[in-house]
mmCIF file of C-alpha atoms in Angstrom:
data_model
loop_
_atom_site.group_PDB
_atom_site.id
_atom_site.type_symbol
_atom_site.label_atom_id
_atom_site.label_comp_id
_atom_site.label_asym_id
_atom_site.label_seq_id
_atom_site.Cartn_x
_atom_site.Cartn_y
_atom_site.Cartn_z
ATOM 1 C CA UNK A 254 -7.916 -4.638 20.415
ATOM 2 C CA UNK A 255 -8.092 -3.581 23.843
ATOM 3 C CA UNK A 256 -10.613 -1.684 25.059
ATOM 4 C CA UNK A 257 -8.611 -0.190 27.379
ATOM 5 C CA UNK A 258 -8.868 3.875 26.792
ATOM 6 C CA UNK A 259 -5.160 5.625 25.661
ATOM 7 C CA UNK A 260 -4.133 8.413 28.399
ATOM 8 C CA UNK A 261 -3.282 11.745 27.479
ATOM 9 C CA UNK A 262 -0.064 10.918 29.853
ATOM 10 C CA UNK A 263 0.835 8.195 26.790
ATOM 11 C CA UNK A 264 -0.370 10.646 24.060
ATOM 12 C CA UNK A 265 2.016 12.992 25.519
ATOM 13 C CA UNK A 266 5.131 11.240 25.274
ATOM 14 C CA UNK A 267 5.376 9.725 21.629
ATOM 15 C CA UNK A 268 3.825 12.706 20.638
ATOM 16 C CA UNK A 269 7.470 14.484 19.666
ATOM 17 C CA UNK A 270 9.334 11.020 18.274
ATOM 18 C CA UNK A 271 5.702 11.354 15.845
ATOM 19 C CA UNK A 272 5.814 15.210 14.905
ATOM 20 C CA UNK A 273 9.462 14.548 14.213
ATOM 21 C CA UNK A 274 8.805 11.475 12.011
ATOM 22 C CA UNK A 275 5.555 12.879 10.362
ATOM 23 C CA UNK A 276 7.284 15.952 9.762
ATOM 24 C CA UNK A 277 10.468 13.872 7.435
ATOM 25 C CA UNK A 278 8.161 12.814 5.576
ATOM 26 C CA UNK A 279 5.340 15.397 4.867
ATOM 27 C CA UNK A 280 8.418 17.627 4.554
ATOM 28 C CA UNK A 281 7.219 20.033 6.588
ATOM 29 C CA UNK A 282 8.173 21.929 9.120
ATOM 30 C CA UNK A 283 8.018 19.628 12.902
ATOM 31 C CA UNK A 284 5.753 22.726 13.963
ATOM 32 C CA UNK A 285 3.003 22.634 11.356
ATOM 33 C CA UNK A 286 2.415 19.100 12.975
ATOM 34 C CA UNK A 287 -0.290 20.123 15.594
ATOM 35 C CA UNK A 288 -2.112 17.267 17.227
ATOM 36 C CA UNK A 289 -5.821 18.011 16.019
ATOM 37 C CA UNK A 290 -4.708 19.378 12.846
ATOM 38 C CA UNK A 291 -6.146 16.983 9.650
ATOM 39 C CA UNK A 292 -3.204 15.394 7.574
ATOM 40 C CA UNK A 293 -5.247 15.338 4.440
ATOM 41 C CA UNK A 294 -7.181 19.089 4.210
ATOM 42 C CA UNK A 295 -5.103 20.762 6.443
ATOM 43 C CA UNK A 296 -1.333 19.188 5.595
ATOM 44 C CA UNK A 297 -1.950 17.843 1.832
ATOM 45 C CA UNK A 298 -0.534 14.439 3.211
ATOM 46 C CA UNK A 299 -1.585 11.854 0.619
ATOM 47 C CA UNK A 300 -1.919 8.008 0.137
ATOM 48 C CA UNK A 301 1.540 7.652 -0.356
ATOM 49 C CA UNK A 302 2.757 9.921 2.415
ATOM 50 C CA UNK A 303 0.335 7.267 5.122
ATOM 51 C CA UNK A 304 2.534 4.928 3.778
ATOM 52 C CA UNK A 305 5.854 6.321 4.406
ATOM 53 C CA UNK A 306 4.329 7.419 8.091
ATOM 54 C CA UNK A 307 3.579 4.225 9.167
ATOM 55 C CA UNK A 308 6.965 2.379 7.474
ATOM 56 C CA UNK A 309 8.897 5.485 9.082
ATOM 57 C CA UNK A 310 6.954 5.450 12.976
ATOM 58 C CA UNK A 311 7.529 1.174 12.682
ATOM 59 C CA UNK A 312 11.255 1.885 12.664
ATOM 60 C CA UNK A 313 11.493 4.863 14.987
ATOM 61 C CA UNK A 314 9.444 3.009 17.957
ATOM 62 C CA UNK A 315 10.160 -0.849 17.083
ATOM 63 C CA UNK A 316 6.509 -1.833 16.286
ATOM 64 C CA UNK A 317 4.863 -3.610 13.634
ATOM 65 C CA UNK A 318 1.243 -1.408 12.790
ATOM 66 C CA UNK A 319 -1.136 -3.388 9.682
ATOM 67 C CA UNK A 320 -2.069 -2.278 6.645
ATOM 68 C CA UNK A 321 -6.026 -0.988 7.988
ATOM 69 C CA UNK A 322 -5.692 -0.735 11.872
ATOM 70 C CA UNK A 323 -6.778 1.637 12.752
ATOM 71 C CA UNK A 324 -10.146 1.826 11.406
ATOM 72 C CA UNK A 325 -10.238 -2.024 12.649
ATOM 73 C CA UNK A 326 -9.157 -0.405 15.956
ATOM 74 C CA UNK A 327 -11.895 2.338 15.463
ATOM 75 C CA UNK A 328 -14.417 -0.389 14.868
ATOM 76 C CA UNK A 329 -13.705 -2.166 18.180
ATOM 77 C CA UNK A 330 -16.149 -5.292 18.782
ATOM 78 C CA UNK A 331 -18.513 -4.152 16.054
ATOM 79 C CA UNK A 332 -18.692 -6.424 12.646
ATOM 80 C CA UNK A 333 -17.831 -5.516 9.766
ATOM 81 C CA UNK A 334 -20.749 -5.209 8.920
ATOM 82 C CA UNK A 335 -22.049 -3.530 11.949
ATOM 83 C CA UNK A 336 -19.354 -0.604 11.384
ATOM 84 C CA UNK A 337 -19.981 -0.582 7.461
ATOM 85 C CA UNK A 338 -22.720 -0.977 4.683
ATOM 86 C CA UNK A 339 -21.677 -0.696 0.787
ATOM 87 C CA UNK A 340 -18.873 0.858 1.969
ATOM 88 C CA UNK A 341 -21.002 3.607 3.823
ATOM 89 C CA UNK A 342 -20.589 4.169 7.970
ATOM 90 C CA UNK A 343 -23.470 2.981 9.895
ATOM 91 C CA UNK A 344 -24.759 4.786 12.488
ATOM 92 C CA UNK A 345 -23.589 2.526 15.494
ATOM 93 C CA UNK A 346 -20.620 2.351 13.378
ATOM 94 C CA UNK A 347 -20.387 6.496 13.675
ATOM 95 C CA UNK A 348 -21.034 6.583 17.272
ATOM 96 C CA UNK A 349 -17.750 3.965 17.312
ATOM 97 C CA UNK A 350 -15.790 6.207 15.163
ATOM 98 C CA UNK A 351 -16.485 9.138 16.846
ATOM 99 C CA UNK A 352 -15.406 7.517 20.194
ATOM 100 C CA UNK A 353 -12.572 6.334 18.753
ATOM 101 C CA UNK A 354 -11.740 9.904 17.393
ATOM 102 C CA UNK A 355 -12.652 12.104 19.884
ATOM 103 C CA UNK A 356 -9.392 13.791 19.166
ATOM 104 C CA UNK A 357 -11.269 15.021 15.762
ATOM 105 C CA UNK A 358 -13.330 17.419 15.846
ATOM 106 C CA UNK A 359 -16.629 16.730 15.556
ATOM 107 C CA UNK A 360 -17.975 18.946 12.472
ATOM 108 C CA UNK A 361 -15.438 17.560 10.848
ATOM 109 C CA UNK A 362 -17.497 14.182 10.646
ATOM 110 C CA UNK A 363 -19.855 14.319 7.534
ATOM 111 C CA UNK A 364 -23.304 12.602 6.833
ATOM 112 C CA UNK A 365 -23.441 9.477 5.064
ATOM 113 C CA UNK A 366 -19.039 9.375 5.977
ATOM 114 C CA UNK A 367 -17.548 6.593 3.075
ATOM 115 C CA UNK A 368 -14.967 3.971 4.691
ATOM 116 C CA UNK A 369 -12.338 5.401 1.954
ATOM 117 C CA UNK A 370 -13.294 8.538 3.106
ATOM 118 C CA UNK A 371 -12.324 7.695 6.849
ATOM 119 C CA UNK A 372 -8.337 9.280 6.587
ATOM 120 C CA UNK A 373 -9.732 12.525 5.889
ATOM 121 C CA UNK A 374 -10.440 12.434 9.779
ATOM 122 C CA UNK A 375 -6.510 11.247 10.865
ATOM 123 C CA UNK A 376 -4.558 13.256 12.904
ATOM 124 C CA UNK A 377 -1.267 13.419 13.840
ATOM 125 C CA UNK A 378 -2.835 12.388 17.841
ATOM 126 C CA UNK A 379 -5.113 9.824 16.027
ATOM 127 C CA UNK A 380 -1.508 8.484 14.887
ATOM 128 C CA UNK A 381 -0.129 8.775 18.826
ATOM 129 C CA UNK A 382 -2.694 6.295 19.555
ATOM 130 C CA UNK A 383 -2.103 4.193 17.575
ATOM 131 C CA UNK A 384 1.554 4.419 18.453
ATOM 132 C CA UNK A 385 0.792 3.507 22.175
ATOM 133 C CA UNK A 386 -2.239 0.877 21.037
ATOM 134 C CA UNK A 387 0.501 -0.940 19.083
ATOM 135 C CA UNK A 388 3.411 -0.933 21.848
ATOM 136 C CA UNK A 389 1.126 -1.849 24.237
ATOM 137 C CA UNK A 390 0.239 -5.051 21.209
ATOM 138 C CA UNK A 391 4.206 -5.242 21.248
ATOM 139 C CA UNK A 392 4.786 -5.636 24.953
ATOM 140 C CA UNK A 393 1.370 -8.044 25.448
ATOM 141 C CA UNK A 394 3.368 -10.570 22.951
ATOM 142 C CA UNK A 395 6.369 -10.638 24.921
ATOM 143 C CA UNK B 249 34.777 30.887 -33.911
ATOM 144 C CA UNK B 250 33.154 29.396 -31.515
ATOM 145 C CA UNK B 251 33.690 27.630 -27.504
ATOM 146 C CA UNK B 252 34.942 24.319 -28.124
ATOM 147 C CA UNK B 253 32.340 22.334 -27.251
ATOM 148 C CA UNK B 254 32.916 20.324 -23.598
ATOM 149 C CA UNK B 255 34.195 17.760 -23.622
ATOM 150 C CA UNK B 256 32.488 14.285 -22.861
ATOM 151 C CA UNK B 257 33.293 13.482 -18.566
ATOM 152 C CA UNK B 258 32.438 10.157 -18.272
ATOM 153 C CA UNK B 259 30.747 10.225 -14.766
ATOM 154 C CA UNK B 260 30.527 7.074 -12.569
ATOM 155 C CA UNK B 261 27.914 4.799 -12.538
ATOM 156 C CA UNK B 262 27.343 5.703 -8.822
ATOM 157 C CA UNK B 263 26.367 1.645 -8.308
ATOM 158 C CA UNK B 264 29.185 1.589 -6.354
ATOM 159 C CA UNK B 265 29.166 0.285 -2.089
ATOM 160 C CA UNK B 266 24.447 0.173 -3.597
ATOM 161 C CA UNK B 267 22.029 -1.646 -1.615
ATOM 162 C CA UNK B 268 21.160 -4.692 -4.467
ATOM 163 C CA UNK B 269 18.009 -6.494 -4.622
ATOM 164 C CA UNK B 270 18.293 -9.000 -7.470
ATOM 165 C CA UNK B 271 15.433 -12.098 -7.429
ATOM 166 C CA UNK B 272 15.989 -14.902 -9.489
ATOM 167 C CA UNK B 273 19.558 -14.947 -8.825
ATOM 168 C CA UNK B 274 21.680 -17.804 -9.437
ATOM 169 C CA UNK B 275 20.883 -18.164 -13.118
ATOM 170 C CA UNK B 276 20.042 -16.722 -16.061
ATOM 171 C CA UNK B 277 20.650 -13.902 -16.972
ATOM 172 C CA UNK B 278 19.458 -13.192 -13.335
ATOM 173 C CA UNK B 279 22.905 -14.575 -12.114
ATOM 174 C CA UNK B 280 24.556 -11.987 -15.271
ATOM 175 C CA UNK B 281 23.355 -9.622 -13.760
ATOM 176 C CA UNK B 282 24.277 -10.158 -10.060
ATOM 177 C CA UNK B 283 27.962 -11.029 -10.662
ATOM 178 C CA UNK B 284 28.507 -7.161 -13.467
ATOM 179 C CA UNK B 285 26.378 -5.508 -9.750
ATOM 180 C CA UNK B 286 29.055 -7.310 -7.971
ATOM 181 C CA UNK B 287 32.009 -6.025 -10.036
ATOM 182 C CA UNK B 288 30.114 -2.863 -9.613
ATOM 183 C CA UNK B 289 31.079 -2.210 -6.302
ATOM 184 C CA UNK B 290 27.074 -2.501 -4.630
ATOM 185 C CA UNK B 291 26.502 -4.927 -2.283
ATOM 186 C CA UNK B 292 24.268 -7.098 -3.797
ATOM 187 C CA UNK B 293 22.054 -10.093 -2.116
ATOM 188 C CA UNK B 294 19.719 -12.530 -5.324
ATOM 189 C CA UNK B 295 16.352 -14.479 -4.214
ATOM 190 C CA UNK B 296 16.096 -17.839 -5.202
ATOM 191 C CA UNK B 297 13.647 -20.725 -5.017
ATOM 192 C CA UNK B 298 15.219 -23.665 -5.329
ATOM 193 C CA UNK B 299 18.818 -24.314 -6.992
ATOM 194 C CA UNK B 300 21.637 -24.170 -3.532
ATOM 195 C CA UNK B 301 23.925 -25.393 -6.114
ATOM 196 C CA UNK B 302 23.565 -22.713 -8.541
ATOM 197 C CA UNK B 303 23.183 -19.858 -5.618
ATOM 198 C CA UNK B 304 26.473 -21.103 -3.832
ATOM 199 C CA UNK B 305 28.526 -21.007 -7.281
ATOM 200 C CA UNK B 306 27.029 -17.513 -7.703
ATOM 201 C CA UNK B 307 28.514 -16.619 -4.668
ATOM 202 C CA UNK B 308 32.036 -18.150 -5.257
ATOM 203 C CA UNK B 309 31.804 -16.638 -9.013
ATOM 204 C CA UNK B 310 31.491 -13.275 -7.061
ATOM 205 C CA UNK B 311 34.187 -14.074 -4.684
ATOM 206 C CA UNK B 312 36.513 -11.207 -5.316
ATOM 207 C CA UNK B 313 34.049 -8.324 -6.011
ATOM 208 C CA UNK B 314 34.341 -5.941 -3.489
ATOM 209 C CA UNK B 315 31.356 -6.667 -0.986
ATOM 210 C CA UNK B 316 30.144 -10.122 -0.463
ATOM 211 C CA UNK B 317 26.926 -11.142 -2.546
ATOM 212 C CA UNK B 318 24.750 -13.027 -0.069
ATOM 213 C CA UNK B 319 22.110 -15.269 -1.500
ATOM 214 C CA UNK B 320 18.497 -16.027 0.337
ATOM 215 C CA UNK B 321 16.556 -18.895 -0.888
ATOM 216 C CA UNK B 322 13.634 -17.159 -0.570
ATOM 217 C CA UNK B 323 10.161 -18.200 -2.721
ATOM 218 C CA UNK B 324 9.055 -14.821 -4.954
ATOM 219 C CA UNK B 325 5.725 -16.649 -4.312
ATOM 220 C CA UNK B 326 4.937 -16.416 -0.697
ATOM 221 C CA UNK B 327 4.671 -12.684 0.232
ATOM 222 C CA UNK B 328 5.755 -13.172 4.076
ATOM 223 C CA UNK B 329 8.884 -14.794 3.014
ATOM 224 C CA UNK B 330 10.048 -11.812 0.228
ATOM 225 C CA UNK B 331 8.855 -9.282 3.932
ATOM 226 C CA UNK B 332 11.189 -10.823 5.607
ATOM 227 C CA UNK B 333 14.208 -10.979 3.429
ATOM 228 C CA UNK B 334 13.415 -7.873 2.496
ATOM 229 C CA UNK B 335 13.564 -6.582 6.179
ATOM 230 C CA UNK B 336 16.816 -8.558 6.124
ATOM 231 C CA UNK B 337 18.607 -7.214 3.618
ATOM 232 C CA UNK B 338 17.396 -3.586 4.677
ATOM 233 C CA UNK B 339 18.392 -4.303 8.480
ATOM 234 C CA UNK B 340 22.420 -5.630 7.262
ATOM 235 C CA UNK B 341 22.576 -2.267 4.396
ATOM 236 C CA UNK B 342 20.676 -0.150 6.560
ATOM 237 C CA UNK B 343 18.760 0.386 3.176
ATOM 238 C CA UNK B 344 17.828 -0.745 0.300
ATOM 239 C CA UNK B 345 19.586 1.250 -3.635
ATOM 240 C CA UNK B 346 18.072 -0.901 -6.191
ATOM 241 C CA UNK B 347 15.918 -4.078 -6.647
ATOM 242 C CA UNK B 348 16.003 -6.385 -9.865
ATOM 243 C CA UNK B 349 12.775 -8.243 -10.247
ATOM 244 C CA UNK B 350 14.214 -10.920 -12.868
ATOM 245 C CA UNK B 351 13.095 -14.322 -11.138
ATOM 246 C CA UNK B 352 10.322 -16.105 -13.896
ATOM 247 C CA UNK B 353 9.063 -19.700 -14.948
ATOM 248 C CA UNK B 354 8.055 -20.428 -18.179
ATOM 249 C CA UNK B 355 5.295 -23.164 -19.482
ATOM 250 C CA UNK B 356 5.318 -22.644 -22.956
ATOM 251 C CA UNK B 357 2.374 -25.025 -25.332
ATOM 252 C CA UNK B 358 -1.338 -24.076 -26.840
ATOM 253 C CA UNK B 359 -4.006 -22.616 -24.842
ATOM 254 C CA UNK B 360 -5.622 -25.685 -24.233
ATOM 255 C CA UNK B 361 -3.188 -28.187 -23.726
ATOM 256 C CA UNK B 362 -2.635 -26.067 -20.320
ATOM 257 C CA UNK B 363 -2.453 -28.344 -16.744
ATOM 258 C CA UNK B 364 -4.269 -25.380 -13.721
ATOM 259 C CA UNK B 365 -0.597 -25.119 -12.501
ATOM 260 C CA UNK B 366 0.982 -24.350 -15.995
ATOM 261 C CA UNK B 367 -0.916 -20.718 -15.654
ATOM 262 C CA UNK B 368 -0.821 -20.259 -11.877
ATOM 263 C CA UNK B 369 2.938 -21.541 -11.407
ATOM 264 C CA UNK B 370 3.862 -18.416 -14.264
ATOM 265 C CA UNK B 371 1.009 -15.777 -12.762
ATOM 266 C CA UNK B 372 1.785 -16.199 -9.720
ATOM 267 C CA UNK B 373 6.140 -16.574 -10.580
ATOM 268 C CA UNK B 374 5.873 -13.942 -12.579
ATOM 269 C CA UNK B 375 2.936 -11.520 -11.679
ATOM 270 C CA UNK B 376 2.685 -12.303 -7.949
ATOM 271 C CA UNK B 377 6.084 -12.306 -7.108
ATOM 272 C CA UNK B 378 6.222 -8.916 -9.068
ATOM 273 C CA UNK B 379 3.972 -7.356 -6.668
ATOM 274 C CA UNK B 380 4.790 -9.283 -3.266
ATOM 275 C CA UNK B 381 9.163 -8.364 -3.597
ATOM 276 C CA UNK B 382 8.007 -4.998 -4.916
ATOM 277 C CA UNK B 383 5.676 -4.313 -1.940
ATOM 278 C CA UNK B 384 8.547 -5.061 0.230
ATOM 279 C CA UNK B 385 10.962 -3.163 -1.541
ATOM 280 C CA UNK B 386 8.897 0.307 -2.113
ATOM 281 C CA UNK B 387 7.810 2.156 1.355
ATOM 282 C CA UNK B 388 12.326 1.819 1.915
ATOM 283 C CA UNK B 389 12.436 3.645 -0.925
ATOM 284 C CA UNK B 390 9.758 5.625 -0.669
ATOM 285 C CA UNK B 391 10.569 7.232 3.517
ATOM 286 C CA UNK B 392 14.203 7.934 1.041
ATOM 287 C CA UNK B 393 13.398 9.453 -1.410
ATOM 288 C CA UNK B 394 15.912 7.835 -3.916
ATOM 289 C CA UNK B 395 15.536 4.124 -5.691
ATOM 290 C CA UNK B 396 15.535 2.332 -8.689
ATOM 291 C CA UNK B 397 13.054 -0.644 -9.809
ATOM 292 C CA UNK B 398 13.855 -2.323 -12.976
ATOM 293 C CA UNK B 399 11.505 -5.542 -13.663
ATOM 294 C CA UNK B 400 12.036 -7.744 -16.110
ATOM 295 C CA UNK B 401 10.263 -8.664 -18.886
ATOM 296 C CA UNK B 402 9.914 -10.054 -22.475
ATOM 297 C CA UNK B 403 9.336 -8.881 -26.364
ATOM 298 C CA UNK B 404 6.348 -11.892 -25.421
ATOM 299 C CA UNK B 405 4.609 -9.017 -23.851
ATOM 300 C CA UNK B 406 4.344 -6.811 -25.781
ATOM 301 C CA UNK B 407 4.468 -9.351 -29.152
ATOM 302 C CA UNK B 408 2.810 -12.449 -29.263
ATOM 303 C CA UNK B 409 4.740 -16.419 -29.433
ATOM 304 C CA UNK B 410 2.510 -19.961 -30.581
ATOM 305 C CA UNK B 411 2.354 -20.850 -26.624
ATOM 306 C CA UNK B 412 3.034 -18.499 -25.275
ATOM 307 C CA UNK B 413 -0.059 -16.617 -23.596
ATOM 308 C CA UNK B 414 0.446 -16.949 -19.650
ATOM 309 C CA UNK B 415 3.899 -15.711 -20.669
ATOM 310 C CA UNK B 416 2.929 -13.546 -22.278
ATOM 311 C CA UNK B 417 0.177 -12.170 -20.323
ATOM 312 C CA UNK B 418 2.623 -11.877 -17.907
ATOM 313 C CA UNK B 419 5.164 -10.163 -19.101
ATOM 314 C CA UNK B 420 2.460 -7.972 -20.235
ATOM 315 C CA UNK B 421 1.033 -7.181 -16.591
ATOM 316 C CA UNK B 422 4.774 -6.226 -15.632
ATOM 317 C CA UNK B 423 5.235 -3.434 -18.591
ATOM 318 C CA UNK B 424 1.974 -2.697 -17.499
ATOM 319 C CA UNK B 425 3.089 -2.399 -13.509
ATOM 320 C CA UNK B 426 5.740 -0.433 -14.108
ATOM 321 C CA UNK B 427 3.333 2.384 -15.864
ATOM 322 C CA UNK B 428 1.269 2.424 -13.444
ATOM 323 C CA UNK B 429 4.246 2.363 -10.322
ATOM 324 C CA UNK B 430 6.597 5.223 -12.204
ATOM 325 C CA UNK B 431 3.821 7.319 -12.247
ATOM 326 C CA UNK B 432 3.029 6.354 -7.856
ATOM 327 C CA UNK B 433 6.226 6.466 -6.900
ATOM 328 C CA UNK B 434 7.563 9.109 -9.299
ATOM 329 C CA UNK B 435 7.167 11.826 -6.796
ATOM 330 C CA UNK B 436 8.717 9.948 -4.375
ATOM 331 C CA UNK B 437 11.892 9.832 -6.665
ATOM 332 C CA UNK B 438 12.208 6.497 -7.301
ATOM 333 C CA UNK B 439 11.699 4.953 -11.142
ATOM 334 C CA UNK B 440 10.681 2.130 -12.758
ATOM 335 C CA UNK B 441 11.177 0.989 -15.598
ATOM 336 C CA UNK B 442 11.757 -2.198 -17.236
ATOM 337 C CA UNK B 443 14.416 -4.409 -19.999
ATOM 338 C CA UNK B 444 12.425 -7.315 -22.529
ATOM 339 C CA UNK B 445 14.995 -9.045 -23.801
ATOM 340 C CA UNK B 446 14.003 -11.102 -26.552
ATOM 341 C CA UNK B 447 15.781 -14.815 -27.092
ATOM 342 C CA UNK B 448 19.256 -15.429 -24.950
ATOM 343 C CA UNK B 449 20.921 -18.561 -24.562
ATOM 344 C CA UNK B 450 19.816 -19.666 -21.348
ATOM 345 C CA UNK B 451 18.636 -22.550 -19.865
ATOM 346 C CA UNK B 452 15.124 -21.165 -20.041
ATOM 347 C CA UNK B 453 14.742 -20.754 -23.877
ATOM 348 C CA UNK B 454 16.780 -23.701 -23.981
ATOM 349 C CA UNK B 455 12.976 -25.845 -25.649
ATOM 350 C CA UNK B 456 12.763 -23.198 -28.594
ATOM 351 C CA UNK B 457 16.248 -22.739 -29.097
ATOM 352 C CA UNK B 458 16.302 -26.285 -29.713
ATOM 353 C CA UNK B 459 12.423 -26.814 -31.013
ATOM 354 C CA UNK B 460 12.573 -23.528 -33.516
ATOM 355 C CA UNK B 461 16.067 -22.053 -33.445
ATOM 356 C CA UNK B 462 16.592 -21.939 -36.943
ATOM 357 C CA UNK B 463 13.857 -19.972 -37.324
ATOM 358 C CA UNK B 464 13.858 -17.964 -34.493
ATOM 359 C CA UNK B 465 16.764 -16.675 -35.887
ATOM 360 C CA UNK B 466 16.899 -15.730 -39.085
ATOM 361 C CA UNK B 467 14.067 -13.298 -37.672
ATOM 362 C CA UNK B 468 16.094 -11.807 -35.828
ATOM 363 C CA UNK B 469 17.561 -8.384 -37.217
ATOM 364 C CA UNK B 470 20.857 -9.429 -35.824
ATOM 365 C CA UNK B 471 20.896 -13.281 -36.913
ATOM 366 C CA UNK B 472 22.296 -14.351 -33.254
ATOM 367 C CA UNK B 473 20.919 -15.085 -29.662
ATOM 368 C CA UNK B 474 21.620 -12.870 -27.100
ATOM 369 C CA UNK B 475 23.683 -13.386 -24.157
ATOM 370 C CA UNK B 476 22.090 -13.062 -20.678
ATOM 371 C CA UNK B 477 25.094 -10.355 -20.296
ATOM 372 C CA UNK B 478 23.793 -8.051 -22.848
ATOM 373 C CA UNK B 479 20.676 -7.470 -20.654
ATOM 374 C CA UNK B 480 22.646 -7.768 -17.899
ATOM 375 C CA UNK B 481 23.980 -4.295 -19.104
ATOM 376 C CA UNK B 482 20.849 -3.032 -20.247
ATOM 377 C CA UNK B 483 19.699 -3.872 -16.663
ATOM 378 C CA UNK B 484 22.555 -1.636 -15.422
ATOM 379 C CA UNK B 485 22.001 1.286 -17.400
ATOM 380 C CA UNK B 486 18.137 1.296 -16.059
ATOM 381 C CA UNK B 487 19.808 1.510 -12.270
ATOM 382 C CA UNK B 488 22.509 3.499 -12.912
ATOM 383 C CA UNK B 489 22.863 7.257 -12.875
ATOM 384 C CA UNK B 490 23.439 7.448 -16.035
ATOM 385 C CA UNK B 491 19.210 6.539 -16.136
ATOM 386 C CA UNK B 492 18.071 9.274 -13.572
ATOM 387 C CA UNK B 493 16.068 10.996 -16.190
ATOM 388 C CA UNK B 494 14.497 7.708 -17.172
ATOM 389 C CA UNK B 495 11.126 6.177 -15.837
ATOM 390 C CA UNK B 496 8.686 3.925 -17.376
ATOM 391 C CA UNK B 497 9.711 2.841 -20.144
ATOM 392 C CA UNK B 498 10.255 -0.438 -21.444
ATOM 393 C CA UNK B 499 13.676 -1.271 -22.521
ATOM 394 C CA UNK B 500 13.508 -4.107 -25.426
ATOM 395 C CA UNK B 501 17.198 -5.807 -25.839
ATOM 396 C CA UNK B 502 16.309 -8.482 -28.587
ATOM 397 C CA UNK B 503 18.529 -7.935 -31.191
ATOM 398 C CA UNK B 504 15.870 -6.477 -33.558
ATOM 399 C CA UNK B 505 13.215 -9.154 -33.177
ATOM 400 C CA UNK B 506 10.502 -9.127 -35.737
ATOM 401 C CA UNK B 507 7.213 -11.526 -35.007
ATOM 402 C CA UNK B 508 4.647 -11.972 -36.043
#
């Protein structure tokens, strides 16, 4: 995890491939993959679709995305205990989450938020950021 | 006069050219599965744990098959090794169509006589091993919206057998795993089934056959032990196009075994 901000340019660069990959995985038109649409509520993605999308993105971009990477990235420097208590995101965790998922409209962050419900917030742009971060990690690993 | 019934048309099994992974393929039932699938023209990679000589013999026996059979030394208890081996197969063949989870071990003993390793080895190989390989393979099948997973269970998974609490528990787990995974993967058009053999003439059942052969045989309606090939045909069926509408099932191949 690095604290370096992911730029809009970087997101724009990967978005077309991310969108095409997601459309294949979800069986929808690529035009339906808008950067801020909720994958679960807007595109009916299920947990198995997330697995499929990650699998396809790993191949498309030749990167590795460990399971739980989005939440890990979102947690940043916070410990697990600081980020969540008994499966519910803490106040400080919520601030961190909102900062990391800046592409998600504020009204979608419902309180209290369970950790298990975090994927409901994910959008195609969330995955773009994940890809960019994984590309950086791959490059850094040499 | 009514219209004549259409003649039955035998279709090809659909296995020619398919990429198949068989775990525990160097001996017994696994060996028979590897050779049968290779004879069908499938591109077969099998995993084996430690018997390199037996593995080489299988590769050499399949020599005349359309595709070369590939042996990979993989301990299914090692999740990272399974993931790496599956990726090598996917990289080489471009896809994975069929997974046969056959690797298994047996350590019979009365419950009170088990060592820790008797319990751990059986559960780690027979259950965790299936999780490890299937977790690595499933995303490939989900992604292609196609695939066949066949797990080797045992009649012990449904019926009791003295000295087999560890083995029976492991195979009962496989039956449950099969049904649950069938539910999970059906929307992605991946079928998941199991074959439950009875007493088969393999090294693994040698002790049972030697110690209680007549007693056991007397409980089998067909009055004989099965062969590895007879089990392989059941696996072949579940992996073939003939079984396209079969999922979540445990197919028993035991000659009509009546157990206590």
